Short mmCIF file of C-alpha atoms in Angstrom, two decimals:
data_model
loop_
_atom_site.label_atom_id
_atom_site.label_comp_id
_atom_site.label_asym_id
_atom_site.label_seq_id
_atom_site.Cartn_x
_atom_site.Cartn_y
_atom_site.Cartn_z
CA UNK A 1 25.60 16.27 -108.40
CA UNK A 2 27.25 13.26 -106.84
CA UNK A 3 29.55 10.76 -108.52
CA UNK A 4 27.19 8.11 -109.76
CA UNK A 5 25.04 8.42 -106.70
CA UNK A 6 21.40 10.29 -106.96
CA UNK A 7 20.07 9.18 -103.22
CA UNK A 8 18.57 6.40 -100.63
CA UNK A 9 16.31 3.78 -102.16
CA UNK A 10 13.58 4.30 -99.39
CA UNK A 11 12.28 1.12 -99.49
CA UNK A 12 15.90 -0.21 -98.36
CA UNK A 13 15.74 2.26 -95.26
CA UNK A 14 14.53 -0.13 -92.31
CA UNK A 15 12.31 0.97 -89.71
CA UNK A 16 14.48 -0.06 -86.53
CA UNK A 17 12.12 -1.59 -83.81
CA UNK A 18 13.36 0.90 -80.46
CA UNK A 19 14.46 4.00 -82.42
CA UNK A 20 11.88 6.66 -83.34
CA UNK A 21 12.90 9.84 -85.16
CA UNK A 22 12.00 13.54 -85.73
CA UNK A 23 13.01 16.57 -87.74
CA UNK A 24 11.87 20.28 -87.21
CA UNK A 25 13.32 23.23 -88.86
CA UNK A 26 14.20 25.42 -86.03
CA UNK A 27 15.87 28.50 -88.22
CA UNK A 28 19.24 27.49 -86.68
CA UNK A 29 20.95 29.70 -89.21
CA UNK A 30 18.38 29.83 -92.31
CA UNK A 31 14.66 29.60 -92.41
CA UNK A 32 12.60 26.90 -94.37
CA UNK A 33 14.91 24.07 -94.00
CA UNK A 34 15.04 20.90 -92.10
CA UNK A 35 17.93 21.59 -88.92
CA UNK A 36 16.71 19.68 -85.78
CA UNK A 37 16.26 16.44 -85.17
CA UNK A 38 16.16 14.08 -82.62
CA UNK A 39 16.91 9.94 -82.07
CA UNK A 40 14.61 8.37 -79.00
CA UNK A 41 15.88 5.57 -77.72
CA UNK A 42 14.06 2.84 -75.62
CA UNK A 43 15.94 1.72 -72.37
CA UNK A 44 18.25 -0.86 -72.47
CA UNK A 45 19.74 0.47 -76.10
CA UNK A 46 23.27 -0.15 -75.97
CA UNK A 47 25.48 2.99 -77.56
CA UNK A 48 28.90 3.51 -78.75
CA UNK A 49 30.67 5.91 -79.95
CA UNK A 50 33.81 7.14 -82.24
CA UNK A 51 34.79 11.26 -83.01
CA UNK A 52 37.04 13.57 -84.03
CA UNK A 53 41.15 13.76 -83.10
CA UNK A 54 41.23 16.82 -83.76
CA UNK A 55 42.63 18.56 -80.50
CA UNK A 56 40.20 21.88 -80.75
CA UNK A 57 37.30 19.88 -80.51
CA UNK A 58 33.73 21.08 -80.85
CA UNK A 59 31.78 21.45 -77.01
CA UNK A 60 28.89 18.33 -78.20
CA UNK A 61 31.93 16.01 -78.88
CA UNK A 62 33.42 16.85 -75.28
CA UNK A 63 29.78 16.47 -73.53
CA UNK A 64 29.41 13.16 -76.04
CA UNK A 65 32.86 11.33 -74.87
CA UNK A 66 31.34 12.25 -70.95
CA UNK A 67 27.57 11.00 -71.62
CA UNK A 68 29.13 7.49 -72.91
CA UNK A 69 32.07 7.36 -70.57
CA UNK A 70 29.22 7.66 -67.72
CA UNK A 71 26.88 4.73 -69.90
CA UNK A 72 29.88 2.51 -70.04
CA UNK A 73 30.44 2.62 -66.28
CA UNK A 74 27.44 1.22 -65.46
CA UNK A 75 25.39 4.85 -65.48
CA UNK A 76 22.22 5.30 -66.78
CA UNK A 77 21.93 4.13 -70.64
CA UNK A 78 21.56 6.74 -73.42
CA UNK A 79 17.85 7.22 -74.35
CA UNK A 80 18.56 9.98 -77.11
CA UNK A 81 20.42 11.77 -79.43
CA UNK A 82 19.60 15.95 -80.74
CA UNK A 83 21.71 17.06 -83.74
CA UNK A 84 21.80 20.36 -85.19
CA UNK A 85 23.24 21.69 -88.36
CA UNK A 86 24.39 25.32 -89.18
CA UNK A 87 26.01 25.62 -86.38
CA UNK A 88 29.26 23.44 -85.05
CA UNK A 89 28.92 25.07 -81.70
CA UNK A 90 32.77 24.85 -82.03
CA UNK A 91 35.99 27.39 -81.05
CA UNK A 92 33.09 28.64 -78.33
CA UNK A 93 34.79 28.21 -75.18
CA UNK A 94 32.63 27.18 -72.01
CA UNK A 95 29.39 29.05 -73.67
CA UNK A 96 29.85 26.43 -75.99
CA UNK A 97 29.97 23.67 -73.30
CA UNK A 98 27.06 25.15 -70.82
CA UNK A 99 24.81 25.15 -74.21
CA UNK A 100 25.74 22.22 -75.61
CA UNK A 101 24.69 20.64 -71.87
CA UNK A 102 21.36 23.32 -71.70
CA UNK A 103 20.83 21.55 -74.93
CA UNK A 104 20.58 17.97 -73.53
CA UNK A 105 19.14 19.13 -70.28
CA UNK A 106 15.93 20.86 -71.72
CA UNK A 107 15.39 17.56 -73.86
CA UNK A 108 16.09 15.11 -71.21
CA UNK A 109 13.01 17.32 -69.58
CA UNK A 110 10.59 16.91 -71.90
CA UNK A 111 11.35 13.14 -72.18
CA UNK A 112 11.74 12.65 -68.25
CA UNK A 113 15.11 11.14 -68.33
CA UNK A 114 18.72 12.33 -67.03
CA UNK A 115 20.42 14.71 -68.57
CA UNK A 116 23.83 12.76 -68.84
CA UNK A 117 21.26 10.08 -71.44
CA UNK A 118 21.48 12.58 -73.84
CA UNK A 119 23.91 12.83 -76.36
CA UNK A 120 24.21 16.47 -78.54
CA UNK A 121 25.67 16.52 -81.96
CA UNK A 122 26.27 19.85 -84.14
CA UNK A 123 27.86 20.31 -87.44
CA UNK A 124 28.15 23.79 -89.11
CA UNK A 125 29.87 27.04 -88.99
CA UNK A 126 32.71 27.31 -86.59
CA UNK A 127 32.94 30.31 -84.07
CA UNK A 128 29.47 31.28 -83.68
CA UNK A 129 27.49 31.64 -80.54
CA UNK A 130 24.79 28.14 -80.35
CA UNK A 131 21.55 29.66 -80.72
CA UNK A 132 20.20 27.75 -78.40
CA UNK A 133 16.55 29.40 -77.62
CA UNK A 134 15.82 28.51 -81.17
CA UNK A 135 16.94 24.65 -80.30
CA UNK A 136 14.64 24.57 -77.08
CA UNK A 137 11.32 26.27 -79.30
CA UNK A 138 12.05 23.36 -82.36
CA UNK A 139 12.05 20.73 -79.80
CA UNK A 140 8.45 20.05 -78.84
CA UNK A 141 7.89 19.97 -82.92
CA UNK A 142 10.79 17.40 -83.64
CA UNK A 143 9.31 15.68 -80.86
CA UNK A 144 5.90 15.67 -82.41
CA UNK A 145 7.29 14.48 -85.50
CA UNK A 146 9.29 11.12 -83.71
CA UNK A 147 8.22 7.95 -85.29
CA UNK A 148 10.72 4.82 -86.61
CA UNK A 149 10.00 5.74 -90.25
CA UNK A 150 11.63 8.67 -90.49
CA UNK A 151 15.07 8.19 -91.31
CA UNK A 152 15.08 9.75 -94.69
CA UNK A 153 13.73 13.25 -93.17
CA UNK A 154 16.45 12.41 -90.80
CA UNK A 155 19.31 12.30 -93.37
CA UNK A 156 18.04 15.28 -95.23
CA UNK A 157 17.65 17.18 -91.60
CA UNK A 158 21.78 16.69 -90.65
CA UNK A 159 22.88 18.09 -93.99
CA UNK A 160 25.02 21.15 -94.76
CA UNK A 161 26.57 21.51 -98.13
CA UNK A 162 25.67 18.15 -98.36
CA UNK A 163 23.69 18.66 -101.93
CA UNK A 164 22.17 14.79 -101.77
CA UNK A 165 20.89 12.84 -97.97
CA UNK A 166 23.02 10.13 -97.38
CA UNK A 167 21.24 6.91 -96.01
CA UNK A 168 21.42 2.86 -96.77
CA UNK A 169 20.12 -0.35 -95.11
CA UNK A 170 20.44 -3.78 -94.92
CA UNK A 171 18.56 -6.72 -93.28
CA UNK A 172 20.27 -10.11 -92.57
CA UNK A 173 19.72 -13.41 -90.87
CA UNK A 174 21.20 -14.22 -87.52
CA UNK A 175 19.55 -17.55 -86.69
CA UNK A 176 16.16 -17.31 -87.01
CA UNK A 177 15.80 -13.76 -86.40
CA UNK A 178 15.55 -11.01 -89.09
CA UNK A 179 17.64 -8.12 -88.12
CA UNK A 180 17.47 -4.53 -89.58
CA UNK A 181 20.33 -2.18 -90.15
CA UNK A 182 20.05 1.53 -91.40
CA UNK A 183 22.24 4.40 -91.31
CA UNK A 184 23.21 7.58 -92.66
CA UNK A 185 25.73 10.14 -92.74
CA UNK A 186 26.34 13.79 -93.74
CA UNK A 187 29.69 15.81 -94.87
CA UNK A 188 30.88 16.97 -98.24
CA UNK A 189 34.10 19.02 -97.49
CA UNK A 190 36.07 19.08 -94.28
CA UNK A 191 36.58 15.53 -94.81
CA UNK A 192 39.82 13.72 -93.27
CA UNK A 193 39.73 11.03 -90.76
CA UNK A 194 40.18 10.80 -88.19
CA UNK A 195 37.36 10.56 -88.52
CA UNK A 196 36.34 12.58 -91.34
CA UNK A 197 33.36 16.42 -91.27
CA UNK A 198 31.12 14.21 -91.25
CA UNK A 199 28.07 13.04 -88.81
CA UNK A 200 27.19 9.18 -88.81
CA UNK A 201 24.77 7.16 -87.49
CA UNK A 202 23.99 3.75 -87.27
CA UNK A 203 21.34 1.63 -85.62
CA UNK A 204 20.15 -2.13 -85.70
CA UNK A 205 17.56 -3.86 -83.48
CA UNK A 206 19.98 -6.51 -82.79
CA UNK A 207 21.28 -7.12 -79.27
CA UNK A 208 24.48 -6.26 -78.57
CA UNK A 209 25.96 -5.87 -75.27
CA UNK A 210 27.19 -2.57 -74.21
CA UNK A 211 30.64 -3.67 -73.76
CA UNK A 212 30.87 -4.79 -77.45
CA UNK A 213 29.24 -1.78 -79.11
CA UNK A 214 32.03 0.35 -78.14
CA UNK A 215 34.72 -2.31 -80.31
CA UNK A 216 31.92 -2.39 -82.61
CA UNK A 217 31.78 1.16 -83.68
CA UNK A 218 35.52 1.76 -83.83
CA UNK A 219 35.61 -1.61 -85.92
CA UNK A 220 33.27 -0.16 -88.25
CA UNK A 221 35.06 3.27 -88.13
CA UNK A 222 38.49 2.01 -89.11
CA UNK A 223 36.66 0.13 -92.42
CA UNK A 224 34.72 3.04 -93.41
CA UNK A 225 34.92 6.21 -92.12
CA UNK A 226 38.74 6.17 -91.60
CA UNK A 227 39.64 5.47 -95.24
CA UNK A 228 37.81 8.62 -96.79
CA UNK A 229 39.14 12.02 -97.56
CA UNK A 230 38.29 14.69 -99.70
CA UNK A 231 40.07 17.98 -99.01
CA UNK A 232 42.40 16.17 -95.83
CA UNK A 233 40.75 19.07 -93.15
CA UNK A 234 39.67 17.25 -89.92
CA UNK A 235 36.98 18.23 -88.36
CA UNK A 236 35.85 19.62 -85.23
CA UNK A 237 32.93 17.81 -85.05
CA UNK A 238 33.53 14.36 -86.61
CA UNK A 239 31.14 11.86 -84.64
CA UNK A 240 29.80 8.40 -85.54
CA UNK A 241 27.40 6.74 -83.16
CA UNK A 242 26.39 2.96 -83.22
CA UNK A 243 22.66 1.96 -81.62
CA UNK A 244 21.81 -1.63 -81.02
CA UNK A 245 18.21 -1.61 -79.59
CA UNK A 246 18.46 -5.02 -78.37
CA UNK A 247 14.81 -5.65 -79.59
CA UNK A 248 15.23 -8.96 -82.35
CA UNK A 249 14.85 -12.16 -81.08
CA UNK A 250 18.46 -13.53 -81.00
CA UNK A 251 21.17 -14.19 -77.94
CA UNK A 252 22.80 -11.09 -77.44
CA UNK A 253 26.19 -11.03 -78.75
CA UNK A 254 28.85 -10.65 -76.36
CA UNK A 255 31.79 -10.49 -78.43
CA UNK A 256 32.42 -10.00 -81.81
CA UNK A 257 34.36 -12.80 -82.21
CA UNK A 258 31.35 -15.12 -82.38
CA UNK A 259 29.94 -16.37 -85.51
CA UNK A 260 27.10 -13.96 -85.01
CA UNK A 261 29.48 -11.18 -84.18
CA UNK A 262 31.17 -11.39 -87.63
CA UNK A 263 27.64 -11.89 -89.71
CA UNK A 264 26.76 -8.93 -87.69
CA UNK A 265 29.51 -6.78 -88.02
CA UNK A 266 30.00 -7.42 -92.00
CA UNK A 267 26.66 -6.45 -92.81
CA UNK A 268 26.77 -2.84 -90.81
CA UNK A 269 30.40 -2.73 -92.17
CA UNK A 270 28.68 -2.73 -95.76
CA UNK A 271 26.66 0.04 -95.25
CA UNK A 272 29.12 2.32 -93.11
CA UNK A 273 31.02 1.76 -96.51
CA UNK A 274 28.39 2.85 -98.04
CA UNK A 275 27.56 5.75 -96.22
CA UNK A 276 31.61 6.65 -96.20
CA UNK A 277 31.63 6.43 -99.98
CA UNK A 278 28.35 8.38 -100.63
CA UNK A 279 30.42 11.76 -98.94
CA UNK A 280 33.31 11.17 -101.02
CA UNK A 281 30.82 10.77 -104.24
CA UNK A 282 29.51 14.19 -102.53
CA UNK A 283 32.51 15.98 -102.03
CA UNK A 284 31.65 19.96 -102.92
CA UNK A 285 32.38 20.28 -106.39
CA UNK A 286 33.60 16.27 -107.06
CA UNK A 287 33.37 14.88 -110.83
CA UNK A 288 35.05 11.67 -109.85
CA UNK A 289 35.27 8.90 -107.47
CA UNK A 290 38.91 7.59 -106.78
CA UNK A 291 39.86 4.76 -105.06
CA UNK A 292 43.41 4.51 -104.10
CA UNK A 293 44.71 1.05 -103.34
CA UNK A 294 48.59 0.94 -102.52
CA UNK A 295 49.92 -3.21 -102.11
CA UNK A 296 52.95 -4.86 -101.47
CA UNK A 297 53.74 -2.50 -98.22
CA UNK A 298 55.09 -4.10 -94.94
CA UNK A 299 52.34 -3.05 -93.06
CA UNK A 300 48.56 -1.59 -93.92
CA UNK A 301 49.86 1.48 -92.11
CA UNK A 302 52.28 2.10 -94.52
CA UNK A 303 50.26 1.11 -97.17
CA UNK A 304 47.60 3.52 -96.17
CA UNK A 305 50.06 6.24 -95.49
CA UNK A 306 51.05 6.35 -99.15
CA UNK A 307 47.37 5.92 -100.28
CA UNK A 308 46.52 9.28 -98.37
CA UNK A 309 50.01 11.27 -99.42
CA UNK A 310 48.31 10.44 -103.18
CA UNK A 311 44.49 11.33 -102.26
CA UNK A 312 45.52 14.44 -99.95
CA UNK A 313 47.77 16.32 -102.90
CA UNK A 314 45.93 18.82 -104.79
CA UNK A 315 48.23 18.28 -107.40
CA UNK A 316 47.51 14.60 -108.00
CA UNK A 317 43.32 15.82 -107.36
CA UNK A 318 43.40 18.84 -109.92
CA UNK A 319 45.00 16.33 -112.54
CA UNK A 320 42.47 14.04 -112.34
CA UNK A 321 39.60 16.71 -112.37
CA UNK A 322 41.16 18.07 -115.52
CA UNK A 323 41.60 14.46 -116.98
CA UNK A 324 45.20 15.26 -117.75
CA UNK A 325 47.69 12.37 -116.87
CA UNK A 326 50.41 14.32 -115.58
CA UNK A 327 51.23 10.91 -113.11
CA UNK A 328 54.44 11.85 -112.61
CA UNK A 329 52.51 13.60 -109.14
CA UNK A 330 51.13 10.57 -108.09
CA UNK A 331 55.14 9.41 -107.80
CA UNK A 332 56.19 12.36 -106.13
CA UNK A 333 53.63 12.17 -103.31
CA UNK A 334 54.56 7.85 -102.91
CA UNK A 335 58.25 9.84 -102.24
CA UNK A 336 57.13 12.02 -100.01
CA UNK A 337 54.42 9.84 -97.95
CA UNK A 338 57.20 9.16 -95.37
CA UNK A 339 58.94 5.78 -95.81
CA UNK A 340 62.33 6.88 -95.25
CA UNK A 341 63.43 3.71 -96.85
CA UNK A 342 61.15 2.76 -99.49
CA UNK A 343 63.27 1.76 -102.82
CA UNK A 344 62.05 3.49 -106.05
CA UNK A 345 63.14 0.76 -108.13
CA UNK A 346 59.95 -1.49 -106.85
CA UNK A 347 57.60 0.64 -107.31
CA UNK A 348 54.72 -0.08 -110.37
CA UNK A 349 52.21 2.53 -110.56
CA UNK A 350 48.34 1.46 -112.68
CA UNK A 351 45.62 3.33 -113.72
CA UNK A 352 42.65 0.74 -113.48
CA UNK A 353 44.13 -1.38 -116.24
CA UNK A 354 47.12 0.88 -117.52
CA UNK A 355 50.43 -0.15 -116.73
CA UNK A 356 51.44 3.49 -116.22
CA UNK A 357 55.24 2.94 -114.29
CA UNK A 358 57.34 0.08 -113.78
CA UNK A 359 60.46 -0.13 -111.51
CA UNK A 360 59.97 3.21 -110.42
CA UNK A 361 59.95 4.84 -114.56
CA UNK A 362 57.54 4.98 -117.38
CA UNK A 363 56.35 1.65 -118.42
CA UNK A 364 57.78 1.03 -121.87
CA UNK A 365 54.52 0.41 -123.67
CA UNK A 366 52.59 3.08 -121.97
CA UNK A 367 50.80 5.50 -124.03
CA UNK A 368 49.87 8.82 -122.34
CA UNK A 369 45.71 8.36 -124.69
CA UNK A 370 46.00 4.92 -122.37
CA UNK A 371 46.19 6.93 -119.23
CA UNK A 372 43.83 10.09 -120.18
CA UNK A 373 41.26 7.47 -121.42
CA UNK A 374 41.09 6.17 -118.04
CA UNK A 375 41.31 9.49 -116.48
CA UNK A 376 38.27 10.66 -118.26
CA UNK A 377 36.24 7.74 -116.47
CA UNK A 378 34.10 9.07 -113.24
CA UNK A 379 35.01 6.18 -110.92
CA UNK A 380 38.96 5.89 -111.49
CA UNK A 381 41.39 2.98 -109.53
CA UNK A 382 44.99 4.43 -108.82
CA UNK A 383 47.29 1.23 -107.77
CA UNK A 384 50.54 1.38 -106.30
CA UNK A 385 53.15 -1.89 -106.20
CA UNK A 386 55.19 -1.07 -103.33
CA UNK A 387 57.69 -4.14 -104.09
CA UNK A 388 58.10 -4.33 -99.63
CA UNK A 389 55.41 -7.01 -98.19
CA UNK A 390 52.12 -8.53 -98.21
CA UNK A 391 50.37 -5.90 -96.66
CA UNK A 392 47.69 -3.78 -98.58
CA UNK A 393 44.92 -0.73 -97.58
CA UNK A 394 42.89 1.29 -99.78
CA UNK A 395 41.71 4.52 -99.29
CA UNK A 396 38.60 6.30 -101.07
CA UNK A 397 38.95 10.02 -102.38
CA UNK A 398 37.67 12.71 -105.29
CA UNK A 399 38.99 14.79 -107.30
CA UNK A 400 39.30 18.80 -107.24
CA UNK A 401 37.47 21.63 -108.82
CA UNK A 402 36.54 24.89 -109.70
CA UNK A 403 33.26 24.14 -107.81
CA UNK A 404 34.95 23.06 -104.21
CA UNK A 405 36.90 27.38 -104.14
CA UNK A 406 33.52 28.18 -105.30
CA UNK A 407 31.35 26.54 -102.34
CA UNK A 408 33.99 26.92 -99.59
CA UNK A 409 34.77 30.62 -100.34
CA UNK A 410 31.00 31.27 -99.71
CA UNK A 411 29.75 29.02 -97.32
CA UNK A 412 29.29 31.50 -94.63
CA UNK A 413 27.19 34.11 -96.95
#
C-alpha cells in the first residue's frame, strides 16, 4: 500500500464545467479492467503541454508535441485527449507513429473534429505492436460513458502498477468567480524527471489564454513533477497536460504575472504537488516517503543536483528501507553529485531532527538509536548544509525493497 496515502476524497474531485470524461475497458492487454479513456473538450479550451526528454521517445509523445505545436500557431484548438494503458506504443518505429495518428483520426471521426485536435497518450509495456482495432471497438463505449463527473473512473482507467488512483482538487476565489481545479496522475516505477513514468493531467474552468498555458504547465512541471524520483529511469512516455476551459466568469489571464496569475498558478501548483507526491508514496514496493532538501548551495541547480545523487543511490534507498543508518552513503553520493569544488568541511548532514554530521564528520553527540529512530519513521526528512550560498531545492523520493525486484521482474507476465 502507499506511504500514508489510501486514495482521492471524491467529494474534493471537481466537476470541471467544459471537460467531460469516459472510461471503457477495451482488453488492451488484460480483460476486465478499466484501459481507455477519453477527455472532450469544448472549443475554445486552451492546452499545454510538458513530456518526456528522453531521446527514444514513445510515437503519442511525438504526435502530442505536433498536435500542440499546430494549436499554438493559431491551428485549430485541441477538443480531446484518448489515453491508453498496457501498452506505451513505444520502441515501435513508424507502426507506432501511423497508429498512434489512426488512433486520433478514428476519434476525431466520431466527434466530427480534425484529426490534428486530438491528442493520444499511452503508458505501458515497451516494444509491443499498439493494438489498435481493440482502441477503435472501446471507443464508441468510452464515448458513451463521457460526462464531467467522472474523473475518479478516469484516474483508476490510466493506471498500471499503479496499486492506488491518483486524483486531488481544489477550488479558489479569483474575484468573484469560483474556480475548480482537479487532476490526477499515474506512475509507480519508471519514475525520473524529466519528467518522471508518469501520465498527468490537469484541468480548471478558468480562462487562460493559450499563450500562457504553455508557461503555465512547465511552471507547474518544474514544482512538481520535476522534483520526484523513485528508481531514476525516465520514461518514454512521460506527459503532463494542462486544460483551462475558459468557462468561469473572470478576465482571462494573460500572463502569469498578474495577481490572478499567481492565485491561479499556486493553487494548481498545490495539487500537481500533490499528485507528484502521491506516485512517490506509490512507488512499487515503497515503505517510506523521503524528502530530500539540500540548502546553502550557490544555485537551486546545484542544490537539486545533490538532492537527486542522494534519492537516485540504491545504496542510500536500501538503507532506509532496512531502517539501518549506515549515513555514511548519503555523504558519499553529496561527493559524487558533481560539484567539482564543493568543500567537505561545510557540509552538515540531519535526519529530521538528528544532527547526524557536522563539518563534513560525525557530529560529536550523535547517537547511531538517534538516527535509526528516525529511520524507522514512514515519512523521513534527509537535510544537507552545503556551507556555499543561499540557494535551496528539495526533491521528493522512496525508499527500496524486496517488493520493487519483485513487481518489475514480472511486470510483463
Amino acid at each position: 500500500m502507499p506511504v500514508n496515502f489510501s486514495g482521492p476524497n471524491p467529494a474534493e474531485l471537481f466537476p470541471i464545467a467544459g471537460v467531460r470524461i469516459g472510461v471503457a475497458e477495451a482488453g488492451i492487454r488484460k480483460v476486465n479492467r478499466k484501459d481507455l479513456t477519453v477527455v472532450l473538450l469544448d472549443s475554445g479550451a486552451s492546452v499545454g503541454g510538458v513530456f518526456t526528454q528522453n531521446r527514444f521517445c514513445a510515437a503519442p509523445v511525438q504526435v502530442c508535441r505536433e498536435h500542440l505545436t499546430k494549436a499554438a500557431q493559431n491551428g485549430p484548438g485541441i477538443r480531446a485527449i484518448v489515453i491508453n494503458t498496457g501498452n506505451a506504443n513505444a520502441g515501435t518505429g513508424n507502426d507506432g507513429l501511423e497508429r498512434s495518428i489512426r488512433t486520433c483520426a478514428t476519434l476525431a471521426k466520431h466527434l466530427n473534429i480534425a484529426t490534428e485536435q486530438v491528442l493520444p497518450f499511452s503508458t505501458g509495456v515497451i516494444m509491443e505492436q499498439l493494438p489498435i482495432e481493440r482502441i477503435e471497438a472501446g471507443l464508441p463505449a468510452a464515448l458513451a460513458d463521457a460526462n464531467e463527473a467522472n474523473w475518479l473512473r478516469a484516474a483508476e482507467g490510466i493506471m498500471t502498477t499503479d496499486t492506488v488512483p491518483k486524483a486531488f482538487g481544489k477550488q479558489i476565489m479569483i474575484g468573484n468567480s469560483r474556480v475548480s481545479i482537479t487532476g490526477i496522475s499515474k506512475g509507480a516505477g519508471m519514475i525520473r524527471p524529466n519528467m518522471a513514468t508518469m501520465l498527468g493531467f490537469m484541468a480548471t474552468d478558468a480562462r487562460v489564454s493559450q499563450q500562457v498555458i504553455h508557461q503555465l504547465a512547465l511552471e507547474l512541471a518544474e514544482g512538481s513533477f520535476n522534483r520526484v524520483t523513485v528508481d531514476g529511469d525516465t520514461s518514454t512516455n512521460d506527459s503532463f497536460v494542462v486544460i483551462a476551459s475558459n468557462k468561469a466568469d473572470h478576465p482571462a489571464i494573460e500572463t502569469l504575472a498578474s495577481h490572478e496569475g499567481q492565485l491561479l498558478k499556486a493553487a494548481m501548483l498545490d495539487v500537481a504537488r500533490q499528485l507528484a507526491q502521491a506516485i512517490v508514496r506509490d512507488g512499487e514496493g515503497a515503505t517510506k516517503f523521503i524528502t530530500v532538501c539540500v540548502q546553502g548551495g550557490k544555485t537551486s541547480q546545484e542544490c537539486r543536483q545533490v538532492a537527486y545523487a542522494i534519492a537516485h543511490s540504491p545504496l542510500v534507498k536500501t538503507a532506509f528501507y532496512a531502517s539501518d543508518p549506515n549515513l555514511g552513503r548519503i555523504l558519499a553520493a553529496v561527493g559524487y553529485a558533481g560539484i567539482e569544488d564543493l568543500d567537505q568541511t561545510h557540509i552538515e548532514l540531519y535526519l529530521d531532527d538528528v544532527h547526524v554530521a557536522h563539518q563534513g564528520g560525525r557530529h560529536p553527540a550523535y547517537r547511531e538509536e538517534d538516527g535509526q529512530r528516525v529511520m524507522r519513521q514512514s515519512e523521513i526528512t534527509v537535510r544537507v548544509l552545503l556551507g556555499r550560498g543561499e540557494a535551496e531545492d528539495v526533491v521528493w523520493t522512496c525508499d527500496f525493497s524486496h517488493d520493487y525486484v519483485t513487481i518489475n521482474a514480472d511486470y510483463r507476465s
